[in-house]
């Protein structure tokens, strides 16, 4: 029997759905607490299976029924799409968001019912293809590349699941995490430059290729074209020169299809450590750094966790900083300008005359650091970034 191209695309999309849906529906059909127990480990894995994928339990029939209902609903939605829309959605799903794909614009009010819950179409497709435990639209955030970004009310809304990210909740950061003293926020009298220095490596102001010092990147008089610079480190050695960022969004990656941004794979590294080389190869799609109205967001596009330390992520009255673990597919507001300026205390003469490292964010790929890890400092991590924001 011959199948149409549309039916083939629909079948391929259903086969490409995120794993783990059976466990979630089984938990939802059983005790209320079971759903949370299954959802928590999957959230950590960014869409992977739960902690007990082999158990069917007494909810096996309910799970099978829920799976059939989800399949029927998904097919009904996909069959309403045009062939070009199906191709774009399949490309986004199979490339795991690595390829640039168009928006999938569908009616905003076309909610779909699954069991006892009603889901907007963007949430439903994210639930099918990325996060089976997703429950509400408040749990996701649109990426700036999306046509629906910043539009609160519109007749059409983008339903491309890879144009959204999962929000990382800060109220109860996922373990493991570590605390750091905020003493490094105090200015140092022996450093006259206006560029924040790395707290572990002793600074980033070394001579760059071409005779231009890295500190000059941030100190050109009247230069407001860039909003941050990025330094890439392997353990205690910086690789390459500072990368100046002018565009609102920057991809930092090792291997990204159609990648355009800061490619770490093109840097010449002399580090022969097997661990560094192993972690470097796991960076993959890397992260997306975006300057938005409310601050700077970091989206983890890779397949492994990243770890972030920022002065603006925690309580201003706290004397400790958290190292936050961000799982694949999740976004976190890594830097808040207003909060940073309030922490800087601009009326304090001491702080206005000396550098303040609160305008620096540190990001480690794959490996964490701090009290819960063997690495106490980020300079012991194999591959990490230092993002220095322009505070003028």
mmCIF file of C-alpha atoms in Angstrom:
data_model
loop_
_atom_site.group_PDB
_atom_site.id
_atom_site.type_symbol
_atom_site.label_atom_id
_atom_site.label_comp_id
_atom_site.label_asym_id
_atom_site.label_seq_id
_atom_site.Cartn_x
_atom_site.Cartn_y
_atom_site.Cartn_z
ATOM 1 C CA UNK A 1 0.000 0.000 0.000
ATOM 2 C CA UNK A 2 1.406 3.365 -1.002
ATOM 3 C CA UNK A 3 1.562 6.140 1.582
ATOM 4 C CA UNK A 4 1.424 9.847 0.859
ATOM 5 C CA UNK A 5 4.360 12.039 1.763
ATOM 6 C CA UNK A 6 2.274 13.749 4.432
ATOM 7 C CA UNK A 7 1.463 10.472 6.174
ATOM 8 C CA UNK A 8 5.135 9.458 6.065
ATOM 9 C CA UNK A 9 6.127 12.761 7.674
ATOM 10 C CA UNK A 10 3.518 12.319 10.394
ATOM 11 C CA UNK A 11 4.750 8.787 11.146
ATOM 12 C CA UNK A 12 8.372 9.970 11.306
ATOM 13 C CA UNK A 13 7.421 12.785 13.666
ATOM 14 C CA UNK A 14 5.573 10.429 16.002
ATOM 15 C CA UNK A 15 8.560 8.076 16.056
ATOM 16 C CA UNK A 16 10.759 11.057 16.966
ATOM 17 C CA UNK A 17 8.729 11.945 20.056
ATOM 18 C CA UNK A 18 10.501 12.416 23.374
ATOM 19 C CA UNK A 19 10.905 9.199 25.388
ATOM 20 C CA UNK A 20 9.317 8.807 28.779
ATOM 21 C CA UNK A 21 5.718 9.612 28.030
ATOM 22 C CA UNK A 22 4.480 6.195 29.146
ATOM 23 C CA UNK A 23 5.880 6.544 32.676
ATOM 24 C CA UNK A 24 4.433 10.007 33.110
ATOM 25 C CA UNK A 25 0.918 9.036 32.015
ATOM 26 C CA UNK A 26 1.077 5.955 34.213
ATOM 27 C CA UNK A 27 1.988 8.096 37.209
ATOM 28 C CA UNK A 28 -0.730 10.589 36.376
ATOM 29 C CA UNK A 29 -3.285 7.760 36.284
ATOM 30 C CA UNK A 30 -2.165 6.487 39.684
ATOM 31 C CA UNK A 31 -1.447 8.408 42.872
ATOM 32 C CA UNK A 32 -0.998 12.203 42.605
ATOM 33 C CA UNK A 33 2.427 12.086 44.216
ATOM 34 C CA UNK A 34 3.710 9.576 41.699
ATOM 35 C CA UNK A 35 3.577 12.097 38.869
ATOM 36 C CA UNK A 36 5.916 14.443 40.698
ATOM 37 C CA UNK A 37 8.262 11.586 41.533
ATOM 38 C CA UNK A 38 8.599 10.665 37.875
ATOM 39 C CA UNK A 39 8.671 14.219 36.576
ATOM 40 C CA UNK A 40 11.542 15.312 38.798
ATOM 41 C CA UNK A 41 14.285 13.013 37.437
ATOM 42 C CA UNK A 42 13.118 13.589 33.864
ATOM 43 C CA UNK A 43 13.374 17.357 34.303
ATOM 44 C CA UNK A 44 16.973 16.828 35.344
ATOM 45 C CA UNK A 45 17.629 14.812 32.223
ATOM 46 C CA UNK A 46 16.034 17.352 29.910
ATOM 47 C CA UNK A 47 13.453 14.950 28.502
ATOM 48 C CA UNK A 48 14.996 11.567 29.278
ATOM 49 C CA UNK A 49 13.232 8.598 30.806
ATOM 50 C CA UNK A 50 12.249 8.451 34.460
ATOM 51 C CA UNK A 51 14.006 6.573 37.214
ATOM 52 C CA UNK A 52 12.059 3.327 36.699
ATOM 53 C CA UNK A 53 11.482 2.913 32.943
ATOM 54 C CA UNK A 54 11.059 -0.844 33.215
ATOM 55 C CA UNK A 55 8.165 -0.930 35.672
ATOM 56 C CA UNK A 56 4.642 -1.093 34.336
ATOM 57 C CA UNK A 57 2.838 -1.640 37.640
ATOM 58 C CA UNK A 58 -0.895 -1.681 38.059
ATOM 59 C CA UNK A 59 -1.276 1.429 35.920
ATOM 60 C CA UNK A 60 -0.088 -0.367 32.775
ATOM 61 C CA UNK A 61 -3.492 -0.387 31.124
ATOM 62 C CA UNK A 62 -4.082 3.261 32.008
ATOM 63 C CA UNK A 63 -0.674 4.126 30.581
ATOM 64 C CA UNK A 64 -1.470 2.300 27.352
ATOM 65 C CA UNK A 65 -4.745 4.152 27.089
ATOM 66 C CA UNK A 66 -3.065 7.492 27.733
ATOM 67 C CA UNK A 67 -0.445 6.700 25.108
ATOM 68 C CA UNK A 68 -3.130 5.887 22.566
ATOM 69 C CA UNK A 69 -4.971 9.102 23.407
ATOM 70 C CA UNK A 70 -1.785 11.137 23.056
ATOM 71 C CA UNK A 71 -1.020 9.481 19.714
ATOM 72 C CA UNK A 72 -4.495 10.166 18.361
ATOM 73 C CA UNK A 73 -4.388 13.801 19.487
ATOM 74 C CA UNK A 74 -0.884 14.341 18.065
ATOM 75 C CA UNK A 75 -1.830 12.812 14.726
ATOM 76 C CA UNK A 76 -4.961 14.969 14.585
ATOM 77 C CA UNK A 77 -2.861 18.109 15.117
ATOM 78 C CA UNK A 78 -0.127 17.094 12.661
ATOM 79 C CA UNK A 79 -2.578 16.167 9.925
ATOM 80 C CA UNK A 80 -3.873 19.741 9.957
ATOM 81 C CA UNK A 81 -0.417 21.039 9.000
ATOM 82 C CA UNK A 82 0.737 21.744 5.499
ATOM 83 C CA UNK A 83 3.448 19.597 3.976
ATOM 84 C CA UNK A 84 6.033 22.378 4.247
ATOM 85 C CA UNK A 85 5.158 22.884 7.910
ATOM 86 C CA UNK A 86 5.566 19.169 8.586
ATOM 87 C CA UNK A 87 8.981 19.190 6.903
ATOM 88 C CA UNK A 88 10.116 22.160 8.983
ATOM 89 C CA UNK A 89 8.889 20.590 12.213
ATOM 90 C CA UNK A 90 10.585 17.276 11.399
ATOM 91 C CA UNK A 91 13.841 19.082 10.626
ATOM 92 C CA UNK A 92 13.680 20.890 13.980
ATOM 93 C CA UNK A 93 12.926 17.692 15.905
ATOM 94 C CA UNK A 94 15.508 15.475 14.196
ATOM 95 C CA UNK A 95 18.270 18.107 14.477
ATOM 96 C CA UNK A 96 17.354 18.647 18.149
ATOM 97 C CA UNK A 97 17.201 22.386 17.530
ATOM 98 C CA UNK A 98 20.665 22.525 15.997
ATOM 99 C CA UNK A 99 19.429 23.633 12.589
ATOM 100 C CA UNK A 100 17.739 26.948 11.891
ATOM 101 C CA UNK A 101 14.088 26.124 11.282
ATOM 102 C CA UNK A 102 11.130 28.406 10.554
ATOM 103 C CA UNK A 103 8.333 29.209 12.974
ATOM 104 C CA UNK A 104 5.344 26.888 12.955
ATOM 105 C CA UNK A 105 2.510 29.440 13.095
ATOM 106 C CA UNK A 106 -0.840 28.016 14.193
ATOM 107 C CA UNK A 107 -4.047 29.553 15.642
ATOM 108 C CA UNK A 108 -3.376 30.771 19.167
ATOM 109 C CA UNK A 109 -6.767 29.705 20.541
ATOM 110 C CA UNK A 110 -6.644 26.131 19.246
ATOM 111 C CA UNK A 111 -6.185 24.359 22.596
ATOM 112 C CA UNK A 112 -6.226 20.571 22.741
ATOM 113 C CA UNK A 113 -7.613 18.339 25.458
ATOM 114 C CA UNK A 114 -5.524 15.447 26.764
ATOM 115 C CA UNK A 115 -7.197 13.512 29.541
ATOM 116 C CA UNK A 116 -8.558 16.046 32.004
ATOM 117 C CA UNK A 117 -6.176 18.811 30.934
ATOM 118 C CA UNK A 118 -6.334 21.427 28.198
ATOM 119 C CA UNK A 119 -3.026 22.343 26.553
ATOM 120 C CA UNK A 120 -2.203 25.214 24.194
ATOM 121 C CA UNK A 121 -0.690 23.873 20.972
ATOM 122 C CA UNK A 122 2.873 25.100 21.759
ATOM 123 C CA UNK A 123 2.767 23.303 25.122
ATOM 124 C CA UNK A 124 1.302 20.148 23.572
ATOM 125 C CA UNK A 125 4.036 19.892 20.918
ATOM 126 C CA UNK A 126 6.735 20.616 23.510
ATOM 127 C CA UNK A 127 5.215 17.885 25.663
ATOM 128 C CA UNK A 128 5.286 15.422 22.762
ATOM 129 C CA UNK A 129 8.711 16.200 21.331
ATOM 130 C CA UNK A 130 10.757 17.561 24.254
ATOM 131 C CA UNK A 131 9.410 17.386 27.816
ATOM 132 C CA UNK A 132 6.707 14.773 28.528
ATOM 133 C CA UNK A 133 6.310 16.129 32.079
ATOM 134 C CA UNK A 134 5.470 19.670 30.891
ATOM 135 C CA UNK A 135 2.212 20.922 32.394
ATOM 136 C CA UNK A 136 1.803 24.663 31.837
ATOM 137 C CA UNK A 137 2.945 27.436 29.516
ATOM 138 C CA UNK A 138 4.481 29.261 32.490
ATOM 139 C CA UNK A 139 7.186 26.569 32.565
ATOM 140 C CA UNK A 140 8.624 27.541 29.170
ATOM 141 C CA UNK A 141 10.222 30.642 27.661
ATOM 142 C CA UNK A 142 10.354 31.696 24.023
ATOM 143 C CA UNK A 143 13.726 32.139 22.368
ATOM 144 C CA UNK A 144 14.478 35.478 20.745
ATOM 145 C CA UNK A 145 14.710 33.850 17.291
ATOM 146 C CA UNK A 146 10.970 33.117 17.366
ATOM 147 C CA UNK A 147 8.447 35.337 15.601
ATOM 148 C CA UNK A 148 6.140 35.055 18.620
ATOM 149 C CA UNK A 149 8.853 36.339 20.972
ATOM 150 C CA UNK A 150 7.571 39.338 22.919
ATOM 151 C CA UNK A 151 4.044 39.114 21.492
ATOM 152 C CA UNK A 152 1.510 38.674 24.277
ATOM 153 C CA UNK A 153 -1.649 38.621 22.150
ATOM 154 C CA UNK A 154 -1.645 37.399 18.583
ATOM 155 C CA UNK A 155 -3.978 35.400 16.371
ATOM 156 C CA UNK A 156 -1.131 33.095 15.359
ATOM 157 C CA UNK A 157 1.459 31.621 17.709
ATOM 158 C CA UNK A 158 4.636 29.672 16.953
ATOM 159 C CA UNK A 159 4.407 26.006 17.946
ATOM 160 C CA UNK A 160 7.956 24.965 16.967
ATOM 161 C CA UNK A 161 9.070 23.097 20.134
ATOM 162 C CA UNK A 162 12.696 24.105 19.575
ATOM 163 C CA UNK A 163 11.788 27.794 19.607
ATOM 164 C CA UNK A 164 11.089 27.446 23.324
ATOM 165 C CA UNK A 165 13.201 26.545 26.339
ATOM 166 C CA UNK A 166 12.353 25.222 29.782
ATOM 167 C CA UNK A 167 12.668 27.710 32.630
ATOM 168 C CA UNK A 168 15.150 26.915 35.366
ATOM 169 C CA UNK A 169 13.552 27.605 38.750
ATOM 170 C CA UNK A 170 15.799 29.441 41.194
ATOM 171 C CA UNK A 171 13.629 29.127 44.307
ATOM 172 C CA UNK A 172 14.886 25.583 44.881
ATOM 173 C CA UNK A 173 17.986 25.036 42.740
ATOM 174 C CA UNK A 174 18.467 21.414 41.662
ATOM 175 C CA UNK A 175 21.246 19.629 43.542
ATOM 176 C CA UNK A 176 24.123 19.333 43.515
ATOM 177 C CA UNK A 177 25.058 22.929 44.104
ATOM 178 C CA UNK A 178 27.708 24.778 46.067
ATOM 179 C CA UNK A 179 28.002 28.035 47.934
ATOM 180 C CA UNK A 180 30.722 30.613 47.477
ATOM 181 C CA UNK A 181 31.584 33.567 49.706
ATOM 182 C CA UNK A 182 30.794 36.977 48.231
ATOM 183 C CA UNK A 183 34.131 38.411 49.329
ATOM 184 C CA UNK A 184 35.243 38.493 45.699
ATOM 185 C CA UNK A 185 32.669 41.258 45.131
ATOM 186 C CA UNK A 186 34.885 43.614 47.089
ATOM 187 C CA UNK A 187 37.219 45.785 44.964
ATOM 188 C CA UNK A 188 40.943 45.172 44.968
ATOM 189 C CA UNK A 189 43.185 48.168 45.464
ATOM 190 C CA UNK A 190 46.033 46.832 43.337
ATOM 191 C CA UNK A 191 44.034 46.641 40.104
ATOM 192 C CA UNK A 192 43.421 50.055 38.468
ATOM 193 C CA UNK A 193 41.714 48.770 35.320
ATOM 194 C CA UNK A 194 37.956 49.051 34.834
ATOM 195 C CA UNK A 195 37.734 45.465 33.601
ATOM 196 C CA UNK A 196 36.649 42.828 36.138
ATOM 197 C CA UNK A 197 39.288 40.165 36.662
ATOM 198 C CA UNK A 198 38.832 36.453 37.040
ATOM 199 C CA UNK A 199 38.701 35.490 40.682
ATOM 200 C CA UNK A 200 40.432 32.147 40.110
ATOM 201 C CA UNK A 201 42.918 32.870 37.339
ATOM 202 C CA UNK A 202 44.189 36.252 38.411
ATOM 203 C CA UNK A 203 42.645 38.240 35.557
ATOM 204 C CA UNK A 204 41.974 38.237 31.838
ATOM 205 C CA UNK A 205 44.026 41.310 30.907
ATOM 206 C CA UNK A 206 46.822 39.665 28.951
ATOM 207 C CA UNK A 207 48.149 40.594 25.534
ATOM 208 C CA UNK A 208 45.992 39.403 22.654
ATOM 209 C CA UNK A 209 47.054 38.649 19.056
ATOM 210 C CA UNK A 210 47.517 41.726 16.939
ATOM 211 C CA UNK A 211 49.035 43.860 19.673
ATOM 212 C CA UNK A 212 45.676 44.850 21.221
ATOM 213 C CA UNK A 213 45.391 44.137 24.911
ATOM 214 C CA UNK A 214 42.200 42.462 26.008
ATOM 215 C CA UNK A 215 41.509 45.258 28.472
ATOM 216 C CA UNK A 216 41.322 47.722 25.564
ATOM 217 C CA UNK A 217 38.332 45.823 24.219
ATOM 218 C CA UNK A 218 36.319 47.226 27.101
ATOM 219 C CA UNK A 219 38.116 50.548 27.473
ATOM 220 C CA UNK A 220 37.806 52.268 24.113
ATOM 221 C CA UNK A 221 36.549 55.825 24.888
ATOM 222 C CA UNK A 222 32.894 56.228 23.969
ATOM 223 C CA UNK A 223 32.648 52.678 22.577
ATOM 224 C CA UNK A 224 29.192 51.303 23.375
ATOM 225 C CA UNK A 225 28.902 48.935 20.421
ATOM 226 C CA UNK A 226 29.496 45.775 22.439
ATOM 227 C CA UNK A 227 27.615 44.679 25.534
ATOM 228 C CA UNK A 228 29.946 41.925 26.723
ATOM 229 C CA UNK A 229 33.099 39.977 25.943
ATOM 230 C CA UNK A 230 33.633 36.240 26.347
ATOM 231 C CA UNK A 231 36.814 34.425 27.358
ATOM 232 C CA UNK A 232 37.185 30.663 26.897
ATOM 233 C CA UNK A 233 39.358 28.768 29.382
ATOM 234 C CA UNK A 234 40.678 25.242 29.640
ATOM 235 C CA UNK A 235 41.555 24.771 33.282
ATOM 236 C CA UNK A 236 43.905 27.689 34.123
ATOM 237 C CA UNK A 237 44.814 28.512 30.532
ATOM 238 C CA UNK A 238 42.843 30.877 28.375
ATOM 239 C CA UNK A 239 42.441 29.743 24.768
ATOM 240 C CA UNK A 240 42.134 32.379 22.077
ATOM 241 C CA UNK A 241 41.448 36.051 22.583
ATOM 242 C CA UNK A 242 38.460 37.791 24.093
ATOM 243 C CA UNK A 243 35.385 37.587 21.882
ATOM 244 C CA UNK A 244 33.557 40.910 21.676
ATOM 245 C CA UNK A 245 29.765 40.639 21.359
ATOM 246 C CA UNK A 246 27.756 43.283 19.504
ATOM 247 C CA UNK A 247 24.666 41.340 18.412
ATOM 248 C CA UNK A 248 21.853 40.779 20.944
ATOM 249 C CA UNK A 249 22.280 37.004 20.712
ATOM 250 C CA UNK A 250 25.424 34.856 20.538
ATOM 251 C CA UNK A 251 25.832 31.110 19.999
ATOM 252 C CA UNK A 252 28.866 29.621 21.762
ATOM 253 C CA UNK A 253 29.427 26.081 20.518
ATOM 254 C CA UNK A 254 31.897 23.398 19.564
ATOM 255 C CA UNK A 255 29.940 21.760 16.752
ATOM 256 C CA UNK A 256 26.660 23.296 15.599
ATOM 257 C CA UNK A 257 24.950 22.777 12.230
ATOM 258 C CA UNK A 258 24.710 26.159 10.491
ATOM 259 C CA UNK A 259 26.540 27.599 13.489
ATOM 260 C CA UNK A 260 27.212 31.324 13.497
ATOM 261 C CA UNK A 261 28.974 32.812 16.505
ATOM 262 C CA UNK A 262 31.848 31.842 18.802
ATOM 263 C CA UNK A 263 33.047 28.428 17.609
ATOM 264 C CA UNK A 264 35.282 26.871 20.272
ATOM 265 C CA UNK A 265 36.220 24.074 17.883
ATOM 266 C CA UNK A 266 38.188 26.511 15.715
ATOM 267 C CA UNK A 267 40.447 27.652 18.557
ATOM 268 C CA UNK A 268 43.972 26.274 18.712
ATOM 269 C CA UNK A 269 44.445 24.527 22.022
ATOM 270 C CA UNK A 270 47.709 23.009 23.222
ATOM 271 C CA UNK A 271 46.045 21.192 26.101
ATOM 272 C CA UNK A 272 46.688 17.455 25.742
ATOM 273 C CA UNK A 273 44.639 16.413 28.780
ATOM 274 C CA UNK A 274 42.297 13.560 27.910
ATOM 275 C CA UNK A 275 39.652 14.985 30.234
ATOM 276 C CA UNK A 276 39.784 18.390 28.543
ATOM 277 C CA UNK A 277 39.512 16.800 25.107
ATOM 278 C CA UNK A 278 36.624 14.600 26.259
ATOM 279 C CA UNK A 279 34.670 17.500 27.764
ATOM 280 C CA UNK A 280 35.438 19.713 24.760
ATOM 281 C CA UNK A 281 33.854 17.141 22.458
ATOM 282 C CA UNK A 282 30.729 17.103 24.656
ATOM 283 C CA UNK A 283 30.113 20.853 24.326
ATOM 284 C CA UNK A 284 28.287 20.171 21.057
ATOM 285 C CA UNK A 285 25.613 22.799 20.409
ATOM 286 C CA UNK A 286 26.845 24.702 23.458
ATOM 287 C CA UNK A 287 24.880 27.633 24.807
ATOM 288 C CA UNK A 288 23.018 30.666 23.524
ATOM 289 C CA UNK A 289 23.750 33.967 25.263
ATOM 290 C CA UNK A 290 21.009 36.570 24.775
ATOM 291 C CA UNK A 291 20.661 40.151 25.969
ATOM 292 C CA UNK A 292 16.974 40.839 26.575
ATOM 293 C CA UNK A 293 14.940 43.608 28.178
ATOM 294 C CA UNK A 294 15.046 42.104 31.663
ATOM 295 C CA UNK A 295 18.669 40.937 31.586
ATOM 296 C CA UNK A 296 20.958 38.352 30.011
ATOM 297 C CA UNK A 297 19.676 34.818 29.507
ATOM 298 C CA UNK A 298 21.642 31.613 28.964
ATOM 299 C CA UNK A 299 20.025 28.729 27.090
ATOM 300 C CA UNK A 300 21.677 25.323 27.351
ATOM 301 C CA UNK A 301 21.534 23.847 23.836
ATOM 302 C CA UNK A 302 23.940 21.012 24.542
ATOM 303 C CA UNK A 303 23.197 17.455 25.667
ATOM 304 C CA UNK A 304 24.946 17.873 29.029
ATOM 305 C CA UNK A 305 24.463 20.160 32.041
ATOM 306 C CA UNK A 306 26.202 23.494 32.430
ATOM 307 C CA UNK A 307 27.058 25.236 35.688
ATOM 308 C CA UNK A 308 26.692 28.977 36.280
ATOM 309 C CA UNK A 309 27.848 31.362 38.984
ATOM 310 C CA UNK A 310 26.565 34.947 38.966
ATOM 311 C CA UNK A 311 26.255 37.610 41.631
ATOM 312 C CA UNK A 312 22.754 38.530 40.464
ATOM 313 C CA UNK A 313 21.259 35.028 40.670
ATOM 314 C CA UNK A 314 20.916 35.047 44.433
ATOM 315 C CA UNK A 315 19.549 37.096 47.310
ATOM 316 C CA UNK A 316 21.278 40.519 47.483
ATOM 317 C CA UNK A 317 21.490 40.218 51.286
ATOM 318 C CA UNK A 318 23.189 36.844 51.117
ATOM 319 C CA UNK A 319 26.915 36.592 51.675
ATOM 320 C CA UNK A 320 27.157 33.427 49.609
ATOM 321 C CA UNK A 321 26.756 32.636 45.928
ATOM 322 C CA UNK A 322 25.246 29.509 44.450
ATOM 323 C CA UNK A 323 26.652 27.558 41.550
ATOM 324 C CA UNK A 324 23.517 26.706 39.589
ATOM 325 C CA UNK A 325 23.184 23.530 37.539
ATOM 326 C CA UNK A 326 21.275 24.091 34.287
ATOM 327 C CA UNK A 327 20.108 20.985 32.476
ATOM 328 C CA UNK A 328 19.866 20.542 28.686
ATOM 329 C CA UNK A 329 17.000 22.484 27.137
ATOM 330 C CA UNK A 330 16.698 24.814 30.126
ATOM 331 C CA UNK A 331 17.167 28.602 30.276
ATOM 332 C CA UNK A 332 18.242 30.784 33.179
ATOM 333 C CA UNK A 333 18.482 34.549 33.587
ATOM 334 C CA UNK A 334 22.179 34.608 34.364
ATOM 335 C CA UNK A 335 22.601 38.361 34.748
ATOM 336 C CA UNK A 336 20.345 41.214 35.832
ATOM 337 C CA UNK A 337 21.651 44.727 35.112
ATOM 338 C CA UNK A 338 19.421 46.505 37.623
ATOM 339 C CA UNK A 339 20.335 44.079 40.373
ATOM 340 C CA UNK A 340 24.017 44.371 39.483
ATOM 341 C CA UNK A 341 23.938 48.169 39.719
ATOM 342 C CA UNK A 342 22.148 48.008 43.063
ATOM 343 C CA UNK A 343 24.745 45.560 44.369
ATOM 344 C CA UNK A 344 27.496 47.817 43.073
ATOM 345 C CA UNK A 345 26.309 50.652 45.314
ATOM 346 C CA UNK A 346 27.052 53.525 42.903
ATOM 347 C CA UNK A 347 26.934 56.105 45.701
ATOM 348 C CA UNK A 348 29.804 54.413 47.444
ATOM 349 C CA UNK A 349 33.051 56.165 46.413
ATOM 350 C CA UNK A 350 35.050 53.001 47.024
ATOM 351 C CA UNK A 351 32.979 51.012 44.556
ATOM 352 C CA UNK A 352 32.903 53.695 41.852
ATOM 353 C CA UNK A 353 36.668 54.081 41.809
ATOM 354 C CA UNK A 354 37.600 50.404 41.788
ATOM 355 C CA UNK A 355 36.613 47.377 39.697
ATOM 356 C CA UNK A 356 33.742 45.189 40.803
ATOM 357 C CA UNK A 357 33.505 41.620 39.607
ATOM 358 C CA UNK A 358 29.722 41.454 39.891
ATOM 359 C CA UNK A 359 29.641 42.150 36.139
ATOM 360 C CA UNK A 360 31.226 38.766 35.443
ATOM 361 C CA UNK A 361 29.451 35.428 34.965
ATOM 362 C CA UNK A 362 31.285 32.101 34.947
ATOM 363 C CA UNK A 363 29.949 29.075 33.052
ATOM 364 C CA UNK A 364 31.423 25.569 33.089
ATOM 365 C CA UNK A 365 30.564 22.874 30.559
ATOM 366 C CA UNK A 366 29.692 19.354 31.785
ATOM 367 C CA UNK A 367 31.740 19.507 35.013
ATOM 368 C CA UNK A 368 30.710 21.379 38.147
ATOM 369 C CA UNK A 369 32.808 22.892 40.892
ATOM 370 C CA UNK A 370 32.463 23.730 44.573
ATOM 371 C CA UNK A 371 31.821 21.923 47.831
ATOM 372 C CA UNK A 372 29.844 19.075 46.246
ATOM 373 C CA UNK A 373 32.591 18.260 43.740
ATOM 374 C CA UNK A 374 36.238 17.335 43.753
ATOM 375 C CA UNK A 375 36.953 20.610 41.954
ATOM 376 C CA UNK A 376 36.787 23.491 44.395
ATOM 377 C CA UNK A 377 37.463 26.255 41.862
ATOM 378 C CA UNK A 378 36.270 26.825 38.324
ATOM 379 C CA UNK A 379 39.897 27.052 37.186
ATOM 380 C CA UNK A 380 40.043 23.292 37.803
ATOM 381 C CA UNK A 381 37.181 22.663 35.371
ATOM 382 C CA UNK A 382 38.209 21.312 31.943
ATOM 383 C CA UNK A 383 36.263 23.801 29.771
ATOM 384 C CA UNK A 384 34.645 26.996 30.981
ATOM 385 C CA UNK A 385 33.656 30.514 29.984
ATOM 386 C CA UNK A 386 34.038 33.917 31.575
ATOM 387 C CA UNK A 387 31.471 36.472 30.391
ATOM 388 C CA UNK A 388 32.391 40.066 31.226
ATOM 389 C CA UNK A 389 29.611 42.624 30.812
ATOM 390 C CA UNK A 390 30.105 46.216 29.763
ATOM 391 C CA UNK A 391 28.903 48.253 32.735
ATOM 392 C CA UNK A 392 28.874 51.641 31.025
#
